[in-house]
Amino acid sequence: MKAAYHRVYLYAYGGWEAPRWMRRKLARSGLHRAWLCGYYGWFEEAGIKYGPANPYGSSRYEEGLT
């Protein structure tokens, strides 16, 4: 099942949008959550979670440039 979640995550990360009928059938399932994580770009690396609110790498604010 992990392979299916990973494949769905990668499809969504690549920009594929599931049709509405499919999203309705998969609502609140593990596949839907994998699709959402990929679509919004959420991932975890070395125990640190990254996503829209916590971008990868340091920001200009953290470097003291602003």
Coordinates of N, CA, C and O in Angstrom, one line a residue:
M1 N 0.8 -1.2 0.0 CA 0.0 0.0 0.0 C 0.9 1.3 0.0 O 0.5 2.3 -0.6
K2 N 2.1 1.2 0.6 CA 2.9 2.3 0.6 C 3.3 2.7 -0.8 O 3.5 3.9 -1.1
A3 N 3.5 1.7 -1.7 CA 3.9 2.1 -3.0 C 2.8 2.8 -3.7 O 3.0 3.7 -4.5
A4 N 1.5 2.4 -3.5 CA 0.4 3.1 -4.1 C 0.3 4.6 -3.6 O 0.1 5.5 -4.3
Y5 N 0.5 4.8 -2.3 CA 0.5 6.1 -1.7 C 1.6 7.0 -2.3 O 1.4 8.1 -2.6
H6 N 2.8 6.4 -2.5 CA 3.9 7.1 -3.0 C 3.6 7.5 -4.5 O 3.9 8.6 -4.9
R7 N 3.1 6.6 -5.2 CA 2.8 6.9 -6.7 C 1.7 8.0 -6.8 O 1.9 8.9 -7.6
V8 N 0.7 8.0 -5.9 CA -0.3 9.0 -6.0 C 0.3 10.3 -5.5 O 0.0 11.4 -6.1
Y9 N 1.2 10.3 -4.5 CA 1.8 11.5 -4.1 C 2.7 12.1 -5.2 O 2.6 13.3 -5.5
L10 N 3.4 11.3 -5.9 CA 4.2 11.8 -7.0 C 3.4 12.4 -8.2 O 3.8 13.4 -8.8
Y11 N 2.3 11.7 -8.5 CA 1.4 12.2 -9.6 C 0.9 13.6 -9.2 O 0.9 14.5 -10.0
A12 N 0.5 13.8 -8.0 CA -0.1 15.1 -7.5 C 1.0 16.1 -7.4 O 0.8 17.3 -7.8
Y13 N 2.2 15.7 -7.0 CA 3.3 16.6 -6.9 C 3.7 17.1 -8.3 O 4.1 18.3 -8.5
G14 N 3.5 16.3 -9.3 CA 3.8 16.7 -10.7 C 2.7 17.6 -11.3 O 2.9 18.0 -12.4
G15 N 1.6 17.8 -10.6 CA 0.6 18.7 -11.0 C -0.7 18.1 -11.5 O -1.6 18.8 -12.0
W16 N -0.8 16.8 -11.4 CA -2.0 16.1 -11.9 C -3.1 16.3 -10.9 O -2.9 16.2 -9.8
E17 N -4.2 16.7 -11.5 CA -5.4 16.9 -10.6 C -6.4 15.8 -10.9 O -6.7 15.5 -12.0
A18 N -6.8 15.1 -9.8 CA -7.8 14.0 -10.0 C -9.1 14.6 -10.4 O -9.5 15.7 -9.9
P19 N -9.9 13.9 -11.2 CA -11.2 14.3 -11.5 C -12.1 14.3 -10.3 O -11.9 13.7 -9.3
R20 N -13.1 15.1 -10.4 CA -14.0 15.4 -9.3 C -14.6 14.0 -8.8 O -14.7 13.8 -7.6
W21 N -15.1 13.2 -9.7 CA -15.7 11.9 -9.3 C -14.7 11.1 -8.5 O -15.1 10.4 -7.5
M22 N -13.5 11.1 -8.9 CA -12.4 10.3 -8.2 C -12.2 10.9 -6.8 O -12.1 10.2 -5.8
R23 N -12.1 12.2 -6.7 CA -11.9 12.8 -5.4 C -13.1 12.5 -4.4 O -12.8 12.3 -3.2
R24 N -14.3 12.5 -4.9 CA -15.4 12.2 -4.1 C -15.4 10.7 -3.6 O -15.8 10.5 -2.5
K25 N -15.0 9.8 -4.5 CA -14.9 8.4 -4.1 C -13.8 8.2 -3.0 O -13.9 7.3 -2.2
L26 N -12.7 8.9 -3.1 CA -11.5 8.7 -2.3 C -11.5 9.6 -1.1 O -10.5 9.6 -0.3
A27 N -12.5 10.5 -0.9 CA -12.5 11.4 0.2 C -12.2 10.7 1.6 O -12.8 9.7 1.9
R28 N -11.4 11.4 2.4 CA -11.0 10.9 3.7 C -10.3 9.5 3.7 O -10.2 8.9 4.8
S29 N -9.7 9.1 2.6 CA -8.9 7.9 2.6 C -7.4 8.2 2.6 O -7.0 9.3 2.5
G30 N -6.7 7.2 2.8 CA -5.2 7.3 2.7 C -4.7 7.8 1.4 O -3.8 8.6 1.3
L31 N -5.4 7.3 0.3 CA -5.0 7.8 -1.0 C -5.3 9.3 -1.2 O -4.5 10.0 -1.8
H32 N -6.4 9.7 -0.7 CA -6.7 11.2 -0.8 C -5.7 12.0 0.0 O -5.3 13.1 -0.4
R33 N -5.3 11.5 1.2 CA -4.3 12.3 2.0 C -3.0 12.3 1.3 O -2.3 13.3 1.3
A34 N -2.6 11.2 0.6 CA -1.4 11.2 -0.1 C -1.4 12.2 -1.3 O -0.4 12.9 -1.6
W35 N -2.6 12.2 -2.0 CA -2.7 13.2 -3.1 C -2.6 14.6 -2.6 O -2.0 15.4 -3.2
L36 N -3.3 14.9 -1.4 CA -3.2 16.3 -0.9 C -1.8 16.7 -0.5 O -1.4 17.8 -0.8
C37 N -1.1 15.8 0.1 CA 0.3 16.1 0.5 C 1.1 16.4 -0.7 O 1.9 17.3 -0.7
G38 N 1.0 15.6 -1.8 CA 1.7 15.8 -3.0 C 1.3 17.1 -3.7 O 2.2 17.9 -4.2
Y39 N 0.0 17.4 -3.8 CA -0.5 18.5 -4.4 C 0.0 19.8 -3.8 O 0.4 20.8 -4.5
Y40 N 0.1 19.8 -2.5 CA 0.5 21.0 -1.7 C 2.0 21.0 -1.5 O 2.5 22.0 -0.9
G41 N 2.7 20.0 -1.8 CA 4.2 20.0 -1.7 C 4.7 19.7 -0.3 O 5.8 20.1 0.0
W42 N 3.9 19.0 0.5 CA 4.4 18.6 1.8 C 5.3 17.4 1.8 O 5.0 16.4 1.1
F43 N 6.4 17.4 2.5 CA 7.3 16.3 2.6 C 8.1 16.3 3.9 O 8.1 17.4 4.5
E44 N 8.7 15.3 4.2 CA 9.5 15.2 5.4 C 10.9 14.7 5.0 O 11.1 13.8 4.3
E45 N 12.0 15.4 5.6 CA 13.3 15.0 5.3 C 14.1 15.1 6.6 O 14.1 16.2 7.2
A46 N 14.8 14.1 7.0 CA 15.6 14.1 8.2 C 14.8 14.5 9.4 O 15.3 15.2 10.3
G47 N 13.6 14.0 9.5 CA 12.7 14.3 10.6 C 12.1 15.7 10.7 O 11.4 16.1 11.6
I48 N 12.4 16.5 9.6 CA 11.9 17.9 9.6 C 10.8 17.9 8.5 O 11.0 17.5 7.4
K49 N 9.6 18.4 8.9 CA 8.5 18.5 7.9 C 8.5 19.8 7.2 O 8.7 20.9 7.8
Y50 N 8.4 19.8 5.8 CA 8.4 20.9 5.0 C 7.1 21.0 4.3 O 6.5 20.0 4.0
G51 N 6.7 22.2 3.9 CA 5.4 22.5 3.2 C 5.3 24.0 2.9 O 6.3 24.7 3.0
P52 N 4.1 24.4 2.5 CA 3.9 25.8 2.2 C 4.3 26.8 3.3 O 4.8 27.9 3.0
A53 N 4.0 26.4 4.5 CA 4.3 27.4 5.6 C 5.8 27.3 6.1 O 6.3 28.2 6.8
N54 N 6.5 26.2 5.8 CA 7.9 26.0 6.2 C 8.7 25.6 5.0 O 8.9 24.4 4.7
P55 N 9.0 26.6 4.1 CA 9.7 26.2 2.9 C 11.1 25.6 3.1 O 11.7 25.8 4.1
Y56 N 11.5 24.9 2.1 CA 12.8 24.2 2.1 C 13.9 25.3 2.1 O 13.9 26.2 1.3
G57 N 15.0 25.1 2.9 CA 16.1 26.0 2.9 C 15.8 27.2 3.8 O 14.7 27.4 4.4
S58 N 16.8 28.1 3.9 CA 16.6 29.3 4.8 C 16.0 30.4 4.0 O 16.1 30.5 2.8
S59 N 15.3 31.3 4.7 CA 14.7 32.4 4.0 C 15.6 33.7 4.2 O 16.5 33.7 5.0
R60 N 15.2 34.7 3.5 CA 15.9 36.0 3.6 C 15.8 36.5 5.0 O 16.8 37.1 5.5
Y61 N 14.7 36.3 5.6 CA 14.5 36.8 7.0 C 15.5 36.1 8.0 O 16.1 36.8 8.8
E62 N 15.7 34.8 7.8 CA 16.5 34.1 8.7 C 18.0 34.5 8.5 O 18.8 34.4 9.4
E63 N 18.4 34.9 7.3 CA 19.7 35.3 7.0 C 20.0 36.8 7.4 O 21.2 37.2 7.4
G64 N 19.0 37.5 7.8 CA 19.2 38.9 8.3 C 19.3 39.9 7.1 O 19.8 40.9 7.3
L65 N 18.8 39.5 5.9 CA 18.9 40.4 4.8 C 17.7 41.3 4.7 O 17.8 42.2 3.8
T66 N 16.7 41.2 5.5 CA 15.5 42.1 5.4 C 15.4 42.9 6.6 O 15.9 42.7 7.6

